[in-house]
XYZ file of C-alpha atoms in Angstrom:
556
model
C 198.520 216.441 202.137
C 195.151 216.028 203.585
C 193.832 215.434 200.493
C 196.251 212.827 199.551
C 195.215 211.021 203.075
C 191.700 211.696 202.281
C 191.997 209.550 199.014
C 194.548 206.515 200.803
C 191.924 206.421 203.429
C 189.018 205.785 200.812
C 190.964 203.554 198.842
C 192.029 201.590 201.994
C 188.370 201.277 202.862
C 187.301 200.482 199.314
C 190.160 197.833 199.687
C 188.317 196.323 202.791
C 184.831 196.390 201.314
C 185.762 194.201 198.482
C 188.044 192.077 200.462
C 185.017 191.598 203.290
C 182.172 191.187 199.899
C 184.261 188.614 198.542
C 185.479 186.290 201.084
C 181.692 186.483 202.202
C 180.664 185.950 198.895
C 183.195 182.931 198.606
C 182.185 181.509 202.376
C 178.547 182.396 202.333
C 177.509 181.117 199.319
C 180.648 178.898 197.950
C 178.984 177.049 195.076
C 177.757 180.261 193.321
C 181.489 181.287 193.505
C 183.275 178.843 192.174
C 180.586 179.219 188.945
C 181.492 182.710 188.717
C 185.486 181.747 189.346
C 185.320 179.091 186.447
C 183.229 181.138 183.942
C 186.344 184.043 184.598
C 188.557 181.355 183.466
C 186.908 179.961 180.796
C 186.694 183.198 179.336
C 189.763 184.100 180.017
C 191.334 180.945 178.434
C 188.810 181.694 174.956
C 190.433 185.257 174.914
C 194.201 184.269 175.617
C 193.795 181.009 172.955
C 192.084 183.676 170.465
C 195.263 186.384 170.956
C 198.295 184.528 170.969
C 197.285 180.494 170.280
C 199.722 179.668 166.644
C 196.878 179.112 164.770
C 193.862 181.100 164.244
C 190.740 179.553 166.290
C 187.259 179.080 165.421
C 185.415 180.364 168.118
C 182.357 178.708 166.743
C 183.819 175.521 166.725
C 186.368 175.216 169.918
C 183.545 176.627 172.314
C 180.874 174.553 171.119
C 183.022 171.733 171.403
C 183.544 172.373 175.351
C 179.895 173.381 174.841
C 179.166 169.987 173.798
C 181.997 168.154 176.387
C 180.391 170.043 179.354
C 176.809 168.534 178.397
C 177.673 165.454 178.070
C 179.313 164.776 181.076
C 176.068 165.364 182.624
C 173.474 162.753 180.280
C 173.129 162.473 176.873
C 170.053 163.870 176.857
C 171.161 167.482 177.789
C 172.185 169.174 173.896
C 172.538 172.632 173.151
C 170.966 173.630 170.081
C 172.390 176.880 168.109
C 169.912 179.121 165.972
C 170.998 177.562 162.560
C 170.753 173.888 164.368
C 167.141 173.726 164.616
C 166.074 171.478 162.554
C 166.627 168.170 164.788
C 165.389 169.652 167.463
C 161.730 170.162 166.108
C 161.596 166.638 164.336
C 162.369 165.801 168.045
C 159.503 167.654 169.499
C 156.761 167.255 166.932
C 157.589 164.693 164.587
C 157.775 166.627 161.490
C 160.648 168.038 159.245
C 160.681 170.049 155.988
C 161.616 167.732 153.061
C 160.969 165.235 150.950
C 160.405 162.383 152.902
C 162.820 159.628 152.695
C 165.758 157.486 154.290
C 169.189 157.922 152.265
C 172.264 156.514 153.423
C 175.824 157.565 151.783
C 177.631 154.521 149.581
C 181.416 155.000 150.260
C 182.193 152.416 147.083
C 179.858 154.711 144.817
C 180.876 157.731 146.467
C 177.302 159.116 145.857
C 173.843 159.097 148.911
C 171.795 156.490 147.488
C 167.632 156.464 148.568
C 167.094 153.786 151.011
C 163.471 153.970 151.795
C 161.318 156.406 150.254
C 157.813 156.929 152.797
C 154.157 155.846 151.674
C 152.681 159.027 150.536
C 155.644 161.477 151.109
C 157.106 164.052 148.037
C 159.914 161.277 147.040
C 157.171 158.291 147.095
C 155.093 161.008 145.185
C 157.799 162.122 142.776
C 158.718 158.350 141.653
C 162.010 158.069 143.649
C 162.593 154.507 144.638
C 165.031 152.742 147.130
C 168.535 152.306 145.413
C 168.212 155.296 142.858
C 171.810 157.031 143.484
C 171.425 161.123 143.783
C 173.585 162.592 140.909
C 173.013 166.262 141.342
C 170.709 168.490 143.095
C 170.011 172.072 140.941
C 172.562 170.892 139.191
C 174.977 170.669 141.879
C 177.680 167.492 141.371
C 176.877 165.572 144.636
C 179.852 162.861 144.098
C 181.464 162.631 147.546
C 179.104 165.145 149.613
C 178.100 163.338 152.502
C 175.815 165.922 153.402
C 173.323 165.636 151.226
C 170.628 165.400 154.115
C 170.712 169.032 154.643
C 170.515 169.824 150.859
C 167.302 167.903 150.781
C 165.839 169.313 153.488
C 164.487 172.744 153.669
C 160.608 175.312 153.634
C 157.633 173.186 153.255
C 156.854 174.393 149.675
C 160.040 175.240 148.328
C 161.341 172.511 145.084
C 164.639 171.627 143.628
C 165.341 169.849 140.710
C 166.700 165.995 141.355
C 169.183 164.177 138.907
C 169.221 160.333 140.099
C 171.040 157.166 138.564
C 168.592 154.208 138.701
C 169.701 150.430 138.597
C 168.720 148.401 135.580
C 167.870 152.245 133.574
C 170.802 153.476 131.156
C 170.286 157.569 131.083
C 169.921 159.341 134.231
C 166.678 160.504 135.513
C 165.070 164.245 136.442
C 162.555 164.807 139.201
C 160.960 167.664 140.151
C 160.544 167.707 144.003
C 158.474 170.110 145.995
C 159.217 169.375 149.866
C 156.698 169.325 152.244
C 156.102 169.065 156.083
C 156.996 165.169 156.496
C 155.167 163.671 158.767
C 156.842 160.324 160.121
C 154.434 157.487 160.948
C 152.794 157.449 164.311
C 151.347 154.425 163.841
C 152.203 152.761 160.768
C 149.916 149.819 160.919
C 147.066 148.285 162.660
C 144.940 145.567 161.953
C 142.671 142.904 163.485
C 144.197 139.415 163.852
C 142.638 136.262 164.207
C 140.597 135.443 167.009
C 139.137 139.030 167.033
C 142.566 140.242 168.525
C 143.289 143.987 167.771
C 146.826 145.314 167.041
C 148.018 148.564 167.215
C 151.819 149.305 166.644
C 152.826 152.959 167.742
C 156.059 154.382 166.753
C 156.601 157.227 168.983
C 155.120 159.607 171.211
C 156.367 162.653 169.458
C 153.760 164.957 167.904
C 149.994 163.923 168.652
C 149.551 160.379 168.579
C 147.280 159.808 170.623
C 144.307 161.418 168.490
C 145.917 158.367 166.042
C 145.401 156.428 168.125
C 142.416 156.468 169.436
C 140.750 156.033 165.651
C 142.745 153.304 165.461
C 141.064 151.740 168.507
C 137.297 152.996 167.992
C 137.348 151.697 164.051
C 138.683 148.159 165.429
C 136.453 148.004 168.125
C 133.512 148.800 165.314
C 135.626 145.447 163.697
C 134.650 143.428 166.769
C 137.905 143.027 168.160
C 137.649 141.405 171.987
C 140.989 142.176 172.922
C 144.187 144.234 171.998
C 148.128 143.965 171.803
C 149.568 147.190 171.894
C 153.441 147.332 170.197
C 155.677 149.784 171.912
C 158.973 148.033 170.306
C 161.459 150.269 169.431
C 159.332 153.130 170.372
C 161.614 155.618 171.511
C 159.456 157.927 173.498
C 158.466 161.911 172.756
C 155.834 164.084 174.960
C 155.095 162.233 178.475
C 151.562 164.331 177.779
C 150.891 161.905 175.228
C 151.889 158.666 176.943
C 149.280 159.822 179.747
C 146.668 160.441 177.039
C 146.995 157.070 175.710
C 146.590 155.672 179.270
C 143.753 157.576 180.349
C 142.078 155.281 177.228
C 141.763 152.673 179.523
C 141.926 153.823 183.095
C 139.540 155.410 185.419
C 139.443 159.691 185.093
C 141.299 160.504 188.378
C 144.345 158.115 188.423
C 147.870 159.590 189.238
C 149.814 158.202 186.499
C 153.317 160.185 186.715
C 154.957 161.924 189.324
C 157.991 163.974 187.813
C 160.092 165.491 191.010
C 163.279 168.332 189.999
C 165.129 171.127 191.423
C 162.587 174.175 191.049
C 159.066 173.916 192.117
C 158.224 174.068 188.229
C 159.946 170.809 187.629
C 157.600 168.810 189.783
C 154.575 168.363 188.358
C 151.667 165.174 189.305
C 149.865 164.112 185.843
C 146.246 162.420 186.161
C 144.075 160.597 183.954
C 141.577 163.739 183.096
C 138.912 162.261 180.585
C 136.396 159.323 180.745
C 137.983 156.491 179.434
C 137.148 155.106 176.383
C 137.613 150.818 177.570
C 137.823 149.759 181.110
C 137.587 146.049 180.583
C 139.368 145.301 177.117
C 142.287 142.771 177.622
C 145.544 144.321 177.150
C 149.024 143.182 176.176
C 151.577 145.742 175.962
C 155.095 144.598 173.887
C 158.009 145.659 174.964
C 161.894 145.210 174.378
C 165.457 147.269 174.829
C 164.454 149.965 172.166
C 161.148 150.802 174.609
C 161.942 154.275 176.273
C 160.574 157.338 177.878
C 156.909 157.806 177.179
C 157.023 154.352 176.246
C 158.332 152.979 179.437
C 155.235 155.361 180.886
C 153.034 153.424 179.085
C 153.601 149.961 179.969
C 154.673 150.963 183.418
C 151.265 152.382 183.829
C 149.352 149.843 183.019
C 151.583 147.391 184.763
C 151.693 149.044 188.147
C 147.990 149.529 187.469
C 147.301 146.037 186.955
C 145.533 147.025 183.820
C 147.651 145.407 181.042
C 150.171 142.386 180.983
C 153.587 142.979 179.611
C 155.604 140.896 176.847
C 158.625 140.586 175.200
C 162.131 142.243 176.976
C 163.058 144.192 179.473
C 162.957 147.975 178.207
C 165.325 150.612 178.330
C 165.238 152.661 181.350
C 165.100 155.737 180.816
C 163.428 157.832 184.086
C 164.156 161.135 182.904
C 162.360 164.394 181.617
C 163.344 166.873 179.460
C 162.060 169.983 178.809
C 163.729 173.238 176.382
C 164.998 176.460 177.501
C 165.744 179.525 175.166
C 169.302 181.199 174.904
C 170.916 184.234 173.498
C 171.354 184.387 169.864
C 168.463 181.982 169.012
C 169.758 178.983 170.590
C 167.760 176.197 172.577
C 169.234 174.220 175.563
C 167.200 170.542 175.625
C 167.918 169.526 179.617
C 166.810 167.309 182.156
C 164.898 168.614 184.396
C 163.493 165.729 186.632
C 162.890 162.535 187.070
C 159.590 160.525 186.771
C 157.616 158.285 189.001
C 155.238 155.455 187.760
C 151.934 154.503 190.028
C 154.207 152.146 192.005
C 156.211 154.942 193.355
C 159.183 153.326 191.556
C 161.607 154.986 188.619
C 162.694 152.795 185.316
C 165.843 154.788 185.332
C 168.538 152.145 184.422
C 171.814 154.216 184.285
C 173.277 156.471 187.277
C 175.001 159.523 185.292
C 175.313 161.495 188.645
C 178.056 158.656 189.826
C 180.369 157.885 186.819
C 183.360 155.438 187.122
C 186.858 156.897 187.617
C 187.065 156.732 183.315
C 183.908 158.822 183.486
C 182.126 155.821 182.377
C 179.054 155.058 183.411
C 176.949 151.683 183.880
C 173.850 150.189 184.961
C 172.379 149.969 188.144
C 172.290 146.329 189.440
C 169.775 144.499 189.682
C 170.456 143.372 193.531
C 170.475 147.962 194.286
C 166.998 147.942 192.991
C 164.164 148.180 195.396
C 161.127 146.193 195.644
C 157.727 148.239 195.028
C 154.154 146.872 194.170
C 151.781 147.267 191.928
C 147.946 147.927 192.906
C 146.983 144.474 193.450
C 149.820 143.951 194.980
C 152.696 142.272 192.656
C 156.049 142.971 192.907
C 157.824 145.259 190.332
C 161.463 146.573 190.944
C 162.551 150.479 190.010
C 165.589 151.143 188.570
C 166.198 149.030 185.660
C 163.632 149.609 182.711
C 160.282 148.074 182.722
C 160.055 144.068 183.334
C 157.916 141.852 181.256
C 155.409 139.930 183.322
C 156.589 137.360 180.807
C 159.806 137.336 179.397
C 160.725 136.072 175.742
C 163.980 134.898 174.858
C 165.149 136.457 171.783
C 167.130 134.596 169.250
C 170.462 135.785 168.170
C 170.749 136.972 164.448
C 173.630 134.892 163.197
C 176.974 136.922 162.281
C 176.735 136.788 158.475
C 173.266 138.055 158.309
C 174.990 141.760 159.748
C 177.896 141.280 156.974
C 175.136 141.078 154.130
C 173.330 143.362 155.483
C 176.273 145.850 156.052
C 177.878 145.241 152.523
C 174.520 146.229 150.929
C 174.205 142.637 149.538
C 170.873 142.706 150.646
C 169.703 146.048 149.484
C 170.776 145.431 146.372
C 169.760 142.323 145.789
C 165.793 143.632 146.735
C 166.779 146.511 143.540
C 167.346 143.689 141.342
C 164.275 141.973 142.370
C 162.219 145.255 141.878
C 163.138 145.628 138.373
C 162.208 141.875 137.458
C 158.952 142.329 139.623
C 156.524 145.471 138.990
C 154.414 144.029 141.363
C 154.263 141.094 143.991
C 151.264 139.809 145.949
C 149.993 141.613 149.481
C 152.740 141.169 152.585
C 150.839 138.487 154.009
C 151.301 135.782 150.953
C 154.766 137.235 149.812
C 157.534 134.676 150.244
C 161.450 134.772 149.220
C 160.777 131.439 147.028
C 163.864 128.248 147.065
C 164.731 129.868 143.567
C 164.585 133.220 144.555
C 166.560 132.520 147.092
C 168.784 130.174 144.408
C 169.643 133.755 143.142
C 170.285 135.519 145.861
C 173.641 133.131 146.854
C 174.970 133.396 143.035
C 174.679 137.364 143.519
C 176.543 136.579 146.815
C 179.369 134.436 145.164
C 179.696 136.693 142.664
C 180.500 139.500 144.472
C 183.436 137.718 145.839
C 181.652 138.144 149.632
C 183.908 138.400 152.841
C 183.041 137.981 156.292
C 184.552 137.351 159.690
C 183.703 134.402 161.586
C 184.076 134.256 165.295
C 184.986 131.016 165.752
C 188.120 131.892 163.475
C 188.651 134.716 165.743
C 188.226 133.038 169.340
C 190.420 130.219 167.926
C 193.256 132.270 166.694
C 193.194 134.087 169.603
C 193.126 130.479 171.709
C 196.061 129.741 169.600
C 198.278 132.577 170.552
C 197.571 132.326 174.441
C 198.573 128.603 173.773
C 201.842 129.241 172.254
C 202.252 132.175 174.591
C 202.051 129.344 177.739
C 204.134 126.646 176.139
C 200.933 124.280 175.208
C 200.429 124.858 171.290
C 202.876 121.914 170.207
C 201.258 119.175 172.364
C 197.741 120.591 171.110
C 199.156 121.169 167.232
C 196.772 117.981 165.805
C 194.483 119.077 168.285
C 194.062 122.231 166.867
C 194.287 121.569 163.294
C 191.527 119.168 163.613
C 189.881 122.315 164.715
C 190.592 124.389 161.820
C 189.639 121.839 159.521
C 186.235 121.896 161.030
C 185.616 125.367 161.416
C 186.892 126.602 157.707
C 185.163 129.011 156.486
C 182.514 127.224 154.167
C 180.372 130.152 152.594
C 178.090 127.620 150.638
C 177.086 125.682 154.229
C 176.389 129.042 156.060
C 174.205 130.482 153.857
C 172.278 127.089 153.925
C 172.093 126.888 157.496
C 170.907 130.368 157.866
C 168.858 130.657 155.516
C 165.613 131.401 157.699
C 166.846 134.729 159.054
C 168.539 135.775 155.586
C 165.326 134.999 153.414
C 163.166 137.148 156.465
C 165.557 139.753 155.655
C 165.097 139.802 152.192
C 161.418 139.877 152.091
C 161.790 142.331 154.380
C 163.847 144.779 152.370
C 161.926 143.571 149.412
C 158.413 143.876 150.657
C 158.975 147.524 151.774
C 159.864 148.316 148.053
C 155.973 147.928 147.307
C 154.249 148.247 150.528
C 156.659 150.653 152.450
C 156.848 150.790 156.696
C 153.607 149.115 156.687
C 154.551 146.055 154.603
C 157.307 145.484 156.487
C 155.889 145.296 159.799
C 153.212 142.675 158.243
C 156.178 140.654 157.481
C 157.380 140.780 160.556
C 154.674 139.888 162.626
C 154.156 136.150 160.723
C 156.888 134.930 162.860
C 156.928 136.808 165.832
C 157.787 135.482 169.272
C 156.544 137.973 171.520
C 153.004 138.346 169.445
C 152.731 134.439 169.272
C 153.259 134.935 173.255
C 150.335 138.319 173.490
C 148.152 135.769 171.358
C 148.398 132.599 173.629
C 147.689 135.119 176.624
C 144.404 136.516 174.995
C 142.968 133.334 174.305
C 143.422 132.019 178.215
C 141.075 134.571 179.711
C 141.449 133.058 183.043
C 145.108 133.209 183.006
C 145.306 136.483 181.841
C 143.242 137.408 185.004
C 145.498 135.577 187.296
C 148.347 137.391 186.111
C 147.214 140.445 186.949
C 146.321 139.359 190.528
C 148.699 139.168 193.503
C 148.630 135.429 193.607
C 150.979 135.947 190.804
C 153.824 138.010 192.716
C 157.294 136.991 191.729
């Protein structure tokens, strides 16, 4: 009997132990609680689907996807990356994937990947693949309907496979022997001096080490005599904020704080300076800049705005304040998570969208303009945080009209450029290439022919004008009102491709041009008509405005 009382009595104390550890656990430290309540239920709810759920699960694929759901409730920019998922990941980070070095795209009416843009110098440019050859079989594996075929081509840096293709305009199918290779994208895929001894240097990310790039780039057109330089951050979607500082420190004084980056942990919050002598203190700089400019980018041109060392073109940029760094988990994995937020010389942050405070939907949106707050630059000009970088002059950009995107997305385009290729083995250099009246001539009876389809919104805002008229009892006093309407806005294929011709024909030479002078040929194209550089150029030549810009008499 004793010893049965000796046992209830340690039990019963046992009892109060736990009972006293866990309501202090659950009032003395609450939040780490509820993570340890909410992981017991989440595994919990894995073991009970996995036992008695109808179906059998797949654990790989119902826990990444609350994996994935979890993450991106957070930012988009927070990914979980499993041991056999690695490959993304690293072209992330440095730029660089095993393969052969090429854009493909998957034809749904051919039901076969077709190559879209082989690269200057890569295995596939190498090989003799060109854009619109259709991949029949790789090892002699059918590849009709695989949408997948990215992976296939991808793999080790000196591994090869053996390539069946389909070209246009050939009757038997060809064989390539491909060896991949480490693909290096483009860091900076062109740069050039202009006229009036203006240098141009268009950099395509900050991923890998382009700043070494870049820096030849600048030294061999300063041995060109070049008195001034645009710098093209367009589209350039950001990488390493290390790099983005290197690039800086170029043209600032050693010592400058450039980026403040401010987290949870200690670790997070780092101060970056300019460490090196520069390499130009007094070049002119123009720095463009539009919706696709992110990141390292936005570090960049913030920078050199806040520092009064560069003036800024084109469109406001992304706004993206955030830093991410990688973490290693069980089983191989990598976690890709924000860790911080950066700080420009200002004191300001470009972040543009508030993911802490979602919407009731769990939508999110963009800060507004009149929640921003007012900061200043070093000579004193007013920049705002919160919403990207803004131009110090802003250039409105034209709309692309609607049919250009139906060409475009029914390949009419692409394939049109194939046909050219085979009639053309060569054309002259991108800057005296032009889609000619006949070429062009060609282009529409290719467009007829295929029996081409696209929605106008006119037609659509004017049906749906129609129905809220009928719907509220005024259609049949506006019927000849209407129809006069209609009769105007008919769809009249022959007119639009007339009165768009401008932005169709830059589209074709475009898609044409890269055929025989790849990324590089394309951005010469683009640049003869260019808004924002005609903008950068007008700048350079007006010293004295350029100075007054940067001054404080030109606060907005």
């Amino acid at each position: 009997m004793k010893r049965y009382l000796k046992i209830r009595w340690i039990a019963a104390f046992l009892l109060l132990i736990g009972v006293t550890f866990f309501w202090g656990f659950k009032s003395g430290d609450n939040r780490s609680f509820q993570i340890a309540k909410n992981l017991d239920i989440f595994n919990s709810i894995v073991k009970e689907l996995d036992m008695f759920y109808v179906d059998t699960i797949d654990p790989n694929k119902t826990i990444r996807g609350g994996i994935d759901a979890m993450l991106y409730s957070l930012d988009p920019y927070t990914e979980y990356y499993p041991e056999d998922d690695q490959t993304e990941l690293e072209q992330m980070l440095k730029n660089s994937y095993g393969g052969i070095g090429s854009i493909i795209r998957y034809d749904p009416k051919l039901k076969h990947t077709v190559i879209a843009e082989p690269y200057e110098g890569m295995p596939a440019a190498k090989a003799g693949l060109k854009a619109g050859d259709v991949l029949l079989e790789i090892d002699g594996k059918d590849l009709t309907g695989n949408t997948n075929v990215a992976e296939m081509l991808r793999g080790q840096a000196g591994t090869g496979f053996k390539l069946k293709v389909q070209r246009p305009g050939v009757e038997n199918p060809l064989m390539f022997d491909i060896v991949r290779r480490s693909v290096q994208l483009p860091l900076i895929p062109y740069y050039d001096m202009l006229d009036n001894n203006i240098g141009y240097i268009n950099l395509s990310t900050f991923s890998g080490n382009p700043s070494k790039e870049f820096k030849q780039a600048f030294l061999d057109l300063k041995k060109r005599g070049i008195t001034s330089l645009v710098i093209d951050l367009r589209n350039n979607g950001g990488g390493l904020l290390d790099e983005a500082v290197e690039i800086a420190n170029f043209f600032l004084p050693r010592g400058k704080t450039l980026v403040t980056t401010k987290g949870k942990i200690k670790q997070a919050s780092n101060t970056y300076k300019t460490l090196r002598e520069p390499l130009d203190l007094e070049i002119p700089l123009v720095v463009l800049v539009n919706s696709g400019t992110a990141s390292s980018s936005e570090i960049l041109a913030g920078s050199l705005q806040d520092l009064d060392r560069a003036v800024i073109i084109g469109n406001r940029t992304f706004g993206k304040g955030l830093v991410q760094t990688t973490r290693p988990l069980p089983y191989g994995g990598t976690m890709k998570l924000t860790t911080s937020k950066y700080y420009i010389p200002s004191g300001r942050c470009v972040q543009a969208i508030d993911y802490k405070h979602r919407n009731e939907d769990g939508s999110v949106g963009r800060i507004p303009d009149s929640l921003t707050t007012v900061f200043h630059t070093a000579a004193g000009r007013e920049v705002r945080d919160g919403g990207g970088v803004t131009p110090d002059i802003v250039v409105k950009q034209d709309k692309l009209p609607n049919i250009l995107f139906y060409l475009v997305n029914d390949n009419l385009i692409f394939n049109y450029a194939t046909e050219y290729c085979l009639k053309h083995p060569a054309i002259p250099v991108p800057q005296d290439f032009k889609v000619t009246d006949a070429d062009y001539a060609d282009f529409k009876a290719m467009v007829k022919k295929a029996d081409f389809k696209y929605d106008q919104q006119t037609e659509k805002m004017l049906k749906s004008l129609k129905e809220m008229a009928e719907f509220e009892g005024y259609l049949t006093d506006a019927s000849d009102e209407f129809k006069a309407l209609e009769k105007k806005l008919s769809h009249n294929l022959d007119r639009d491709l007339d009165h768009f011709s401008k932005d169709i024909k830059e589209m074709i030479a475009i898609e044409i041009i890269k055929r025989y002078y790849y990324q590089r040929g394309s951005i010469i194209q683009q640049l003869k008509d260019d808004d924002d550089l005609k903008e950068a150029v007008k700048v350079l030549g007006d010293l004295t405005r350029y100075k007054k810009m940067l001054s404080v008499s030109e606060t907005k």
